[in-house]
Coordinates of C-alpha atoms in Angstrom, one line a residue:
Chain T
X1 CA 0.0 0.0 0.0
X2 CA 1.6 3.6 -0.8
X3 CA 2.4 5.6 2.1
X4 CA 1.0 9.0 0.7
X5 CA -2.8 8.8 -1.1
X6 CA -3.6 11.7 -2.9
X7 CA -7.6 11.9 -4.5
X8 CA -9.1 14.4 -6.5
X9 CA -7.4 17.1 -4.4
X10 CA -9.2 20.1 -4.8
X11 CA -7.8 23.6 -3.3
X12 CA -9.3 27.0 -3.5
X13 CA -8.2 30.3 -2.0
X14 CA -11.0 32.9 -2.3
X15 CA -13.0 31.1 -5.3
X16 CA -9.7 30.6 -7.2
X17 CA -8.9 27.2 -8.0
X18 CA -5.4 26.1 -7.0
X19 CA -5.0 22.9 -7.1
X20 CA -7.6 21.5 -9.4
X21 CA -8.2 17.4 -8.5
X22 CA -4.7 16.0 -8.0
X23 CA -4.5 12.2 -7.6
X24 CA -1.5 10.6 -7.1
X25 CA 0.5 7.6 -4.9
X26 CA 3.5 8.2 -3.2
X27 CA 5.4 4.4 -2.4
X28 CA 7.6 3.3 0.6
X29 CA 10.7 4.3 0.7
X30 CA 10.7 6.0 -2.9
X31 CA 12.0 9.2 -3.3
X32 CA 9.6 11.5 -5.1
X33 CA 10.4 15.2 -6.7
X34 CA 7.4 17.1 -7.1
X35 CA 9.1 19.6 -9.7
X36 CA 7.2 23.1 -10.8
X37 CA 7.7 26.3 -11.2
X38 CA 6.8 29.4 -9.2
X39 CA 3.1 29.3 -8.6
X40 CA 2.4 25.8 -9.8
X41 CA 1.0 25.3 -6.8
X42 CA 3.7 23.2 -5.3
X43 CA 3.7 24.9 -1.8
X44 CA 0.1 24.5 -1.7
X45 CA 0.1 20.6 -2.0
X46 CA 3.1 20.6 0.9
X47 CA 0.4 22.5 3.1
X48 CA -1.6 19.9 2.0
X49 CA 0.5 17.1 2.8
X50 CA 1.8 18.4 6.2
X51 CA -2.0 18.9 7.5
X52 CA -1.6 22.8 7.8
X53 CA -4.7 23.1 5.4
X54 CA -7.8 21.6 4.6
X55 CA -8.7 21.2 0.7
X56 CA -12.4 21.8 -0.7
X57 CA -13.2 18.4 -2.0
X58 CA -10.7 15.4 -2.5
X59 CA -9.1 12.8 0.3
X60 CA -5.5 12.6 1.6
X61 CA -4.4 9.8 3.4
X62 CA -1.2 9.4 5.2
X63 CA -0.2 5.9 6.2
X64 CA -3.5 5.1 5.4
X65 CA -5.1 7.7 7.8
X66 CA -7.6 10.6 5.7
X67 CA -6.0 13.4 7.2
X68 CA -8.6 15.5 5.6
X69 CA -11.4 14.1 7.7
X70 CA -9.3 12.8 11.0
X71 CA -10.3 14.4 14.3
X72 CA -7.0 16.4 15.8
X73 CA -5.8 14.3 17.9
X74 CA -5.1 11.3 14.8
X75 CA -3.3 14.0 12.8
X76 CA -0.8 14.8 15.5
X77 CA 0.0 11.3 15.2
X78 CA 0.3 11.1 11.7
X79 CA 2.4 14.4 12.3
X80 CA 5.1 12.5 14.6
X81 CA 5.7 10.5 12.0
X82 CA 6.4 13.1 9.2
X83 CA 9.6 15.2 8.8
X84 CA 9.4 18.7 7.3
X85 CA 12.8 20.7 6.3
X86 CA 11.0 24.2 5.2
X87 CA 12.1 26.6 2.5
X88 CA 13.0 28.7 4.9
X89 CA 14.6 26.2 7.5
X90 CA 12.2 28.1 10.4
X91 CA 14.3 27.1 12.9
X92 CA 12.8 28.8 16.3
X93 CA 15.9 32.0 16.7
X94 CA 15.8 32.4 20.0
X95 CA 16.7 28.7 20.6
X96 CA 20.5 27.2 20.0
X97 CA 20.8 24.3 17.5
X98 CA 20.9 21.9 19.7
X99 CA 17.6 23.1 21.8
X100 CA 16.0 23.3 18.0
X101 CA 16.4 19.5 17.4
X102 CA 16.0 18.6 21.8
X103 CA 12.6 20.4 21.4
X104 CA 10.4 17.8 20.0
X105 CA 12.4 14.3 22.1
X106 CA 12.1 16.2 25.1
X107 CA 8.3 16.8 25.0
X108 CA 7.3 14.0 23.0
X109 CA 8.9 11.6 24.0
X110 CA 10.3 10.4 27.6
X111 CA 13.9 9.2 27.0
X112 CA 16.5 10.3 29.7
X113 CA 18.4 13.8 28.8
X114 CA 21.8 11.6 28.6
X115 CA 19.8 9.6 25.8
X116 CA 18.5 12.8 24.3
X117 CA 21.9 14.2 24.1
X118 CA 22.9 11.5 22.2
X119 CA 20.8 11.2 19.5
X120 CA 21.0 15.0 19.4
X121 CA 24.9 14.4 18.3
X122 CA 24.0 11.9 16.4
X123 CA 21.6 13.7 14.1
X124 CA 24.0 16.7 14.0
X125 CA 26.6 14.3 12.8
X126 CA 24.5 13.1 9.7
X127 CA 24.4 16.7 8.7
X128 CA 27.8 17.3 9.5
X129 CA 27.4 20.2 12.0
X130 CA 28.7 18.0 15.2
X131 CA 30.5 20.8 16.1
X132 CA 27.7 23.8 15.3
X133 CA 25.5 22.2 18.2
X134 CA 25.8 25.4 21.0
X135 CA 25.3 28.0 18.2
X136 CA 22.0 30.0 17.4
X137 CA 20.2 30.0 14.7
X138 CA 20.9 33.5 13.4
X139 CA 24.8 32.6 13.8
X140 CA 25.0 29.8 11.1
X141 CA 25.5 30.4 7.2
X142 CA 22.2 29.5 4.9
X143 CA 23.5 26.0 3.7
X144 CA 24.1 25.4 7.5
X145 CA 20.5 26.7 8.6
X146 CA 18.7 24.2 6.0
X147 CA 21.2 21.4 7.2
X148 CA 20.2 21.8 10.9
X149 CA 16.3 22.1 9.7
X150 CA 16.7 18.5 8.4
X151 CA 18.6 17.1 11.6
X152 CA 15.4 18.7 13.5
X153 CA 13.2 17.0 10.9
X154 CA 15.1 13.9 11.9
X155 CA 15.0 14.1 15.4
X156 CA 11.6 11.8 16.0
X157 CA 13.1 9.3 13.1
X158 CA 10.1 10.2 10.9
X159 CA 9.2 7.6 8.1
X160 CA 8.5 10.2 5.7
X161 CA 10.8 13.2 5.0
X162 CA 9.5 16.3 3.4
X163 CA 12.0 18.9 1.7
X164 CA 10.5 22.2 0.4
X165 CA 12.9 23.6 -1.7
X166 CA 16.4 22.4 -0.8
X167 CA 18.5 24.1 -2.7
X168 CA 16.6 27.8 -3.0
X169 CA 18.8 30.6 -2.1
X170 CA 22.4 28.1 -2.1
X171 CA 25.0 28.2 -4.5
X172 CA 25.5 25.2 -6.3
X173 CA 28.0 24.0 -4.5
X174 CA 26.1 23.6 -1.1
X175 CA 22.9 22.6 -3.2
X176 CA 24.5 20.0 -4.4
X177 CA 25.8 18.7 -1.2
X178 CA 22.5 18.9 0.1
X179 CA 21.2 16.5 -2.6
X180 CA 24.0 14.0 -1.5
X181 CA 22.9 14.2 2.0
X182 CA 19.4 13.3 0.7
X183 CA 20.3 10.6 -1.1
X184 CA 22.4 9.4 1.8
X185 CA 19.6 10.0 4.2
X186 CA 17.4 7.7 1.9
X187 CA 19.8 5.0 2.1
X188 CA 20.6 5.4 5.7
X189 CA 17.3 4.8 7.0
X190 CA 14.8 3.9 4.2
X191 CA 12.6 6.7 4.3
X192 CA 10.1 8.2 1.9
X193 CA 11.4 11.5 1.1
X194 CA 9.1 14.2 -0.7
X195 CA 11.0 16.9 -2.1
X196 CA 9.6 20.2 -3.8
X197 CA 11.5 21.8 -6.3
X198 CA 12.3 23.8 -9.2
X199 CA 15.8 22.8 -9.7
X200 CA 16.2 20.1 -12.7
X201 CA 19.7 19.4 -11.9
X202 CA 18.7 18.4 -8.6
X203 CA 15.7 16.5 -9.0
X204 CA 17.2 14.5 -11.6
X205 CA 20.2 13.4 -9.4
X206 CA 17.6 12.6 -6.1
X207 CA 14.6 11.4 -7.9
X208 CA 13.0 7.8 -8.3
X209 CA 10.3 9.0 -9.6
X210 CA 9.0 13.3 -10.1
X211 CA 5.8 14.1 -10.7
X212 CA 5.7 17.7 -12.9
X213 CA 2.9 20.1 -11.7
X214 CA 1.7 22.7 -13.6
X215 CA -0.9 25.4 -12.6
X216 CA -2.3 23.1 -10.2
X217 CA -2.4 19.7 -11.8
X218 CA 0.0 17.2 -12.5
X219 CA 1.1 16.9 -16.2
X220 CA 2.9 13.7 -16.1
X221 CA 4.1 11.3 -13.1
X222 CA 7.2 9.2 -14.3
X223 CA 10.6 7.8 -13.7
X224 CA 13.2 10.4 -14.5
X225 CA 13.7 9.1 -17.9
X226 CA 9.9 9.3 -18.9
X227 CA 9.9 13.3 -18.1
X228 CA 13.4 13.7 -19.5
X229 CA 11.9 12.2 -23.1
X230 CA 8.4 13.8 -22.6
X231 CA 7.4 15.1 -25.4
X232 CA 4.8 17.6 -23.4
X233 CA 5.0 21.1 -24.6
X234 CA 4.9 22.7 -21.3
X235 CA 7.3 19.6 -20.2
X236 CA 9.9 20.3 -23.0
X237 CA 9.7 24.2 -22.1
X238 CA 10.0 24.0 -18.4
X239 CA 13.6 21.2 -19.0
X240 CA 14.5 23.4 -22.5
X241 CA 14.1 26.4 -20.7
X242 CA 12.8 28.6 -23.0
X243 CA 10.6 31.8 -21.8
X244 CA 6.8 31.8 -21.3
X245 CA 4.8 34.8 -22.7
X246 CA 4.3 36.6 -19.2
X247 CA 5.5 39.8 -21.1
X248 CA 2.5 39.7 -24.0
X249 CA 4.6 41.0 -26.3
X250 CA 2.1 41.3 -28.5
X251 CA 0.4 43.9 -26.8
X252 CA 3.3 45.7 -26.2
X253 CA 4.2 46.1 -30.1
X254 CA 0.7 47.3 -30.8
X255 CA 0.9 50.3 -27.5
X256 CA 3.9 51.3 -29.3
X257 CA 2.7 51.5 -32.9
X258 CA -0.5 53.2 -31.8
X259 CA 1.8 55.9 -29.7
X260 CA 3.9 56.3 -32.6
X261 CA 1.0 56.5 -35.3
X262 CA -0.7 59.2 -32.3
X263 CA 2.6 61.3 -32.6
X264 CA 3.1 61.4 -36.1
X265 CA -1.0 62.7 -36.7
X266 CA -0.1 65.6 -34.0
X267 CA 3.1 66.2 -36.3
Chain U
X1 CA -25.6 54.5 -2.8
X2 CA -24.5 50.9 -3.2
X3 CA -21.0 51.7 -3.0
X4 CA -21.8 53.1 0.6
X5 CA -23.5 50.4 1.4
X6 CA -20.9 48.2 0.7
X7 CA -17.7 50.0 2.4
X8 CA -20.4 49.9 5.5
X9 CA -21.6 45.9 5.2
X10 CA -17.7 44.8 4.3
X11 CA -16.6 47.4 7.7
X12 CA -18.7 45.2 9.6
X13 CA -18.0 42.0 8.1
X14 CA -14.4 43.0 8.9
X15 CA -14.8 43.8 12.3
X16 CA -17.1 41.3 13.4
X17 CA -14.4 38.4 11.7
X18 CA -12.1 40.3 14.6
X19 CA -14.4 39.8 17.2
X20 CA -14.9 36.0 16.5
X21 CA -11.3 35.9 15.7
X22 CA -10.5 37.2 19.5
X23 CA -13.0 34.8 20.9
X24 CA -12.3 31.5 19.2
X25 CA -8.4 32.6 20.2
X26 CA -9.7 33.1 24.0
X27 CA -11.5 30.1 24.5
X28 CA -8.1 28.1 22.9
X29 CA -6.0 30.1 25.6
X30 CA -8.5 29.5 28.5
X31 CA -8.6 25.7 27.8
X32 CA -4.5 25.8 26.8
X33 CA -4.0 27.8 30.2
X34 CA -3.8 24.4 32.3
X35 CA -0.8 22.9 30.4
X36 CA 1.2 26.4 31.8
X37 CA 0.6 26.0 35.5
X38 CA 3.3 24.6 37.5
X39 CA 3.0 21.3 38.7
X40 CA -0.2 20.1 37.3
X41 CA 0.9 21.5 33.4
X42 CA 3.9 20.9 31.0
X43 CA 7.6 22.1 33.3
X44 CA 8.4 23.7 29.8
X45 CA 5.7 25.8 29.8
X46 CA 5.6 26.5 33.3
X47 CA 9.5 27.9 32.6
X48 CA 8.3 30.2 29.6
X49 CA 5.6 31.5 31.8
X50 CA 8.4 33.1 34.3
X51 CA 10.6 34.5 31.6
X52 CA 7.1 36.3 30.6
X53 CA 6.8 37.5 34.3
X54 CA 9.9 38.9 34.2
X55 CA 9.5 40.5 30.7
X56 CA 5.9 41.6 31.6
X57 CA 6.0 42.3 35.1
X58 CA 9.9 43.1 36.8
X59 CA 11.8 44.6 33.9
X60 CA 8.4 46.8 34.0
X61 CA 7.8 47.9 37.0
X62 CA 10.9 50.9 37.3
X63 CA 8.6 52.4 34.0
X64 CA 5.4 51.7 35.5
X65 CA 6.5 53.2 39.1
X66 CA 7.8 56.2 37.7
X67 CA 4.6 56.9 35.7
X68 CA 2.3 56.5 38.9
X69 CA 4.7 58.8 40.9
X70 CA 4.6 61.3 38.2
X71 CA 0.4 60.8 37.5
X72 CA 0.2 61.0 41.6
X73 CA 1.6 64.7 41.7
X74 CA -0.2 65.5 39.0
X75 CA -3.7 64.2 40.3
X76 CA -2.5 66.0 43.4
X77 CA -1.7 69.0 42.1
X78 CA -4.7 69.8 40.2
X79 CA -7.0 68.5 42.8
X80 CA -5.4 70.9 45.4
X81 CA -5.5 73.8 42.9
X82 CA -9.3 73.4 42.5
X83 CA -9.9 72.6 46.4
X84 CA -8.0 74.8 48.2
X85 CA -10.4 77.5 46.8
X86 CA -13.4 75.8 49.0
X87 CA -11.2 75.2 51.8
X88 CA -11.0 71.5 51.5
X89 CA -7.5 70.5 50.7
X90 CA -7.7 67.4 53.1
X91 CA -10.2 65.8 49.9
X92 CA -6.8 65.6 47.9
X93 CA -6.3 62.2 50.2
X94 CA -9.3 61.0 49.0
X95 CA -9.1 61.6 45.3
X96 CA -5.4 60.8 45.0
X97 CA -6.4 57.4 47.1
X98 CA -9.8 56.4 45.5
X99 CA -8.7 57.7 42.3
X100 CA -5.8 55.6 42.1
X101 CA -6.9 52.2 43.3
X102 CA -10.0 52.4 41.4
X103 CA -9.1 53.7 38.2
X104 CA -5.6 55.1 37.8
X105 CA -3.4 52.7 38.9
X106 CA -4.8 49.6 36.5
X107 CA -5.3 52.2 33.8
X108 CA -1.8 53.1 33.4
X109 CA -0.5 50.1 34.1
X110 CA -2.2 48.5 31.5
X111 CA -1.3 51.2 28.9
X112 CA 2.4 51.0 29.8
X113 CA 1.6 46.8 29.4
X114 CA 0.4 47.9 26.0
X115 CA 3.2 49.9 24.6
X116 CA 6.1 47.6 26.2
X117 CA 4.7 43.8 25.9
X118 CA 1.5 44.0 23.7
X119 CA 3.5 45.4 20.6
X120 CA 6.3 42.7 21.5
X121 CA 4.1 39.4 21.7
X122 CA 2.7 40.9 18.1
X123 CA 6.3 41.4 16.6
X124 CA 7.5 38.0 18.2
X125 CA 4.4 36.0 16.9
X126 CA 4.3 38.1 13.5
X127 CA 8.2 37.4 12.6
X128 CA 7.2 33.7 13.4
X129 CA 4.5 33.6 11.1
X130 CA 7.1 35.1 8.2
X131 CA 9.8 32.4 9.1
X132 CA 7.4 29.8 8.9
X133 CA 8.2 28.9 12.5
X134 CA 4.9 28.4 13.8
X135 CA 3.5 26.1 10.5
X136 CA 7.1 23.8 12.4
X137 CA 5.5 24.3 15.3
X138 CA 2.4 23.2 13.8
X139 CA 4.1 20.3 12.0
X140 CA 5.9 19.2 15.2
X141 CA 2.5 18.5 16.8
X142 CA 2.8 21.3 19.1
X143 CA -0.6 23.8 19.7
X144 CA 0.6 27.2 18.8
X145 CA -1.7 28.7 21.1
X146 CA -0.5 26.6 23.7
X147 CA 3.1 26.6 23.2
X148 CA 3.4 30.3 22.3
X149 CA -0.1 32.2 23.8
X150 CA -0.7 30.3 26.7
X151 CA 2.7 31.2 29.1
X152 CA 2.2 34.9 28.1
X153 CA -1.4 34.7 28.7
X154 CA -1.0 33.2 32.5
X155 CA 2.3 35.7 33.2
X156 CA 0.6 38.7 31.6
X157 CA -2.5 37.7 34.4
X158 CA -0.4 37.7 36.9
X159 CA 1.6 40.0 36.6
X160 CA -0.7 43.2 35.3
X161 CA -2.8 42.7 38.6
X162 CA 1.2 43.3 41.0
X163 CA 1.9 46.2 38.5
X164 CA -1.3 47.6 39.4
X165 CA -0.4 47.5 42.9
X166 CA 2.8 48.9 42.3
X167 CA 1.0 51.7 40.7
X168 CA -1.2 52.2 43.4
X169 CA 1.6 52.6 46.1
X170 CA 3.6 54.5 44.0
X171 CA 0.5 57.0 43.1
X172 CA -0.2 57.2 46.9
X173 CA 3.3 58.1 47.9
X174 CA 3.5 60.8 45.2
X175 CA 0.1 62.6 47.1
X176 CA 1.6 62.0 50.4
X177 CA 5.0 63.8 49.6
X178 CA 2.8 66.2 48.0
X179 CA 0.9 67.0 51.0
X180 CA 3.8 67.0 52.8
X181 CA 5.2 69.6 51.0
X182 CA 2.4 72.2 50.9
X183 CA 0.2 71.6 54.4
X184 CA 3.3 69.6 56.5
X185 CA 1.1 66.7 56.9
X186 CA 3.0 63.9 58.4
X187 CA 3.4 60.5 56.1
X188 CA 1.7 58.1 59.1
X189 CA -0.6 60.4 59.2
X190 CA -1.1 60.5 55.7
X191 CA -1.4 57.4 55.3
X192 CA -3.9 56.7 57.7
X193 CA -6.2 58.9 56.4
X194 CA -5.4 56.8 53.3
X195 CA -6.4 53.5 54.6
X196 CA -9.5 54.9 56.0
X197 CA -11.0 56.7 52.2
X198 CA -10.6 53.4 50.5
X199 CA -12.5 50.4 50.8
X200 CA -11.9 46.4 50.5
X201 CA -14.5 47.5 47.0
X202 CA -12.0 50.0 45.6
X203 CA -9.2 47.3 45.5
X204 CA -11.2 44.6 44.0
X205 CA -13.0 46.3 41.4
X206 CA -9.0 48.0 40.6
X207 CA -8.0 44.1 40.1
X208 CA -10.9 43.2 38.1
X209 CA -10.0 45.8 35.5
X210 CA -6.6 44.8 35.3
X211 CA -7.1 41.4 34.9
X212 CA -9.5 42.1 31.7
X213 CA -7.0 44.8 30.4
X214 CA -4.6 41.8 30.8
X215 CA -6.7 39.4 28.7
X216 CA -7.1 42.4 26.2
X217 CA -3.7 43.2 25.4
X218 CA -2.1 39.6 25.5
X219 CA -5.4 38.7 23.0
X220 CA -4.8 41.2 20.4
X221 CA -1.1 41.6 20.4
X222 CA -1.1 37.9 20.0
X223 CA -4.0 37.7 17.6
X224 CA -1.9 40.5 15.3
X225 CA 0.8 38.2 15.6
X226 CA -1.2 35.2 14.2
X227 CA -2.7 37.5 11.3
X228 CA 0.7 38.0 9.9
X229 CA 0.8 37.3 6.4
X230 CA 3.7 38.2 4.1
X231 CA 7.2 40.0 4.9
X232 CA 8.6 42.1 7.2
X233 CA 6.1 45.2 6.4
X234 CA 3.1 43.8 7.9
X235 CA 5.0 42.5 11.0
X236 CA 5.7 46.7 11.6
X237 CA 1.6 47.1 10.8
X238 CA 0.7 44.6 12.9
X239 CA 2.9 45.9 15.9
X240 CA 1.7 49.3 15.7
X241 CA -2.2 48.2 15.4
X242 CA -1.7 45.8 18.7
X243 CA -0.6 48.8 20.1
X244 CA -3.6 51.1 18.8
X245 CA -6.3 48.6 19.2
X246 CA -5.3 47.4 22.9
X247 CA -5.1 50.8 24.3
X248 CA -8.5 51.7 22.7
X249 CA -10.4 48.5 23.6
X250 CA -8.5 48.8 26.9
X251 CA -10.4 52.4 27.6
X252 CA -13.9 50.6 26.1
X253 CA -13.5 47.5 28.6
X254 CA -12.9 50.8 31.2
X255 CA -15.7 52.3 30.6
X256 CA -17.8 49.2 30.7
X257 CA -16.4 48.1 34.0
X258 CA -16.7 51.4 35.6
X259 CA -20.4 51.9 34.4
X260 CA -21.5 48.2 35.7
X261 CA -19.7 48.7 39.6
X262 CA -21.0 52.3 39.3
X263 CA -24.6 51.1 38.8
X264 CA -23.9 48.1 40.8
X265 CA -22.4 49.9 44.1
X266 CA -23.6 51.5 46.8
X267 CA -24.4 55.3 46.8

């Protein structure tokens, strides 16, 4: 049975349709890249995922528990058992690294501080920031920041791992780095991983399988080599690169020859 | 004519959305307020709750004794201006004693509450919001309301009521050097004459006010903070209008209270 269920998903902020009945399965331990561009509406289906937001219509089930419909106290569970690294890291400021990731064993669970230690070490030394542990927040460099944002979403050993946007706002370098420690992480300990992103580069190097979403739906769920062959117009375009027509030039040309014809009638 | 009656029906719409808005957000504190108290509740929220006493209430009270002293001779002063014409400069005890317990002293208090800790629980909770800290928080299977409302919503009770007090004593010492000063009226003597004007009533109905003003100003700086949405800009908006709309309802809730133990009391 997949892990993640997605049905008919249907989102609307104030009448406009955002994510417009998205279906898909998300499998054990598979890595899947949901890869769009800015206002696709990938954010939206993280929310979705997550449990921060309830959709219009559609079901979502998490380890085979609706979300959608659960009372509050089913989703926290199904919460303990998900990891989310945001865009953003949101790591809590006035907290030191270490107090970021001892925040969720020491109150949700009730393992000995010696223990808690422990595995506080031990998740900064996946990341490889053993040594950052006693710093803030506001002290560490942005590759850093997302780094310790995934050894707090690894403190309760979720099963599923949720990245949103890895590599925004890193140079290529660290991005790339972070996709190793992805991969790694996968291996390590066998989790689902759901990663939102932008970046080609990097969801072809981490993806089994990436689902491409485009103004709210999906326009094709495949293996890296389906999407890389896809012969989909908007497909093609978004790994091609080439421009969309945000600028209408059209409409531009004919302002122009109307002002000019305007000027030479006054001449 | 329609547009009028539009800006008026969307007004209300807006304000009574702020009104439910405060009340669903009190009920959640009210029911969130037994995981703060010591013993009983959560030790880690217990712990947050006295670094909000000591924000709220000590590093507060050189500000809010130095406004009472400074309201106290003023009080004083212009009562004994008025008085002394009708020969009855003893009545400056009175109004200086009655004046403070009942209405003063809670009234300032809560407006110095307002400027120093109402605009910070709004920035603190607004710059979460932006960082995405409270949809971790969320994520983590922690209550926002509880984690971050709750401890400032039990310090902020008790602590606005000891400001109060502070206030009062500080207001009453101001028109008892003041009366030394102009009729040579001995402090013990003072101070008797103190004891005797106010009644077990004054005090109680003083502490009833501040413990709504309390409520008030923790509710909407917090419930700005939880309206953030976007950048940095509307965390500055939402500082200033905590600030604005406490003080005002503060003054409404006054009035309110000082009309019901008016009607109420004895004459």
């Amino acid at each position: 049975m997949s892990i993640v269920s997605i049905r008919d998903l249907v989102v609307e902020y104030d009448g406009r349709r955002v994510l417009d009945g998205l279906s898909l399965d998300i499998e054990q331990g598979e890595t899947m890249v949901l890869l769009g561009g800015s206002g696709s509406g990938k954010t939206t289906l993280l929310r979705q995922i997550i449990g921060l937001e309830r959709p219009r219509s559609g079901s979502l089930s998490v380890k085979g528990i609706d979300i959608t419909r659960c009372a509050q106290a089913e989703l926290k569970l199904v919460r303990r058992s998900i990891g989310v690294a945001f865009q953003s890291a949101a790591l809590f400021n006035s907290l030191s690294v270490e107090d970021n990731i001892a925040l969720p064993l020491r109150e949700h669970t009730s393992l000995a501080p010696s223990i808690i230690e422990l595995m506080i070490w031990m998740k900064l030394a996946v990341v490889g920031l053993a040594d950052f542990g006693k710093l803030h927040p506001q002290e560490l460099s942005g590759g850093m920041k997302k780094r310790a944002a995934v050894a707090r979403a690894l403190a309760l050993d979720p099963e599923i791992l949720v990245f949103d946007e890895p590599s925004a706002g890193l140079d290529p370098i660290v991005a790339a780095e972070l996709d190793e420690l992805i991969l790694l992480l996968k291996q390590a300990f066998q989790m689902t991983v759901i990663v939102l992103t932008h970046e080609l580069p990097s969801a072809f190097r981490i993806a089994d399988r990436i689902a491409m979403l485009y103004k709210g739906s999906f326009l094709a769920v495949g293996t890296k080599d389906e999407i890389r062959t896809s012969e989909h117009p908007r497909i093609r375009q978004f790994i091609d690169r080439v421009p969309g027509n945000t600028a209408k030039t059209r409409a531009v040309e004919a302002y122009f020859e109307k002002y000019l014809h305007s000027q030479e009638v006054t001449r | 004519m329609a547009t009028f009656t539009e800006s008026v029906g969307r007004a209300t719409l807006k304000h009574l959305d702020y009104a439910g808005g405060l009340s669903i957000q009190l009920w959640a504190a009210v029911r969130a307020l037994g995981a703060a108290l010591p013993v009983t509740g959560n030790r880690y929220r217990w712990k947050a709750s006295i670094r909000q006493m000591l924000q709220i209430g000590v590093e507060a009270v050189p500000m809010v004794g130095l406004m009472a002293v400074c309201a106290g001779f003023i009080l004083a002063m212009q009562g004994a201006s008025e008085l002394r014409r009708v020969g009855a400069l003893q009545y400056v005890i009175d109004l200086v004693a009655v004046g403070f317990t009942r209405e003063l002293g809670p009234l300032l208090t809560a407006i110095a509450v307002s400027g120093r800790s109402g605009s910070a629980f709004s920035a603190e909770i607004g710059t979460m919001m932006v960082t995405e800290e409270v949809d971790a928080l969320r994520v983590m299977a922690f209550e926002p309301v509880e984690f971050v409302l709750a401890p400032k919503y039990l310090a902020a009770l008790i602590t606005v009521p000891c400001l109060s007090i502070v206030s009062n004593v500080c207001g009453i010492l101001a028109g008892g050097i003041f009366m030394f000063f102009s009729t040579h009226l001995g402090l013990g003597l003072y101070l008797h004459d103190v004891l005797t004007s106010i009644q077990l009533r004054d005090v109680i109905s003083g502490l009833v006010k501040s413990l709504a003003f309390a409520t008030i100003i923790v509710h909407v700086g917090c419930l700005e903070g939880f309206r953030v949405r976007g950048g940095p800009d509307a965390v500055g908006r939402s500082t200033t209008s905590a600030v604005v709309k406490s003080t005002f309802l503060v003054i409404v809730a006054d009035v309110l209270f000082t009309a019901i133990f008016y009607f109420t009391g004895r004459h």
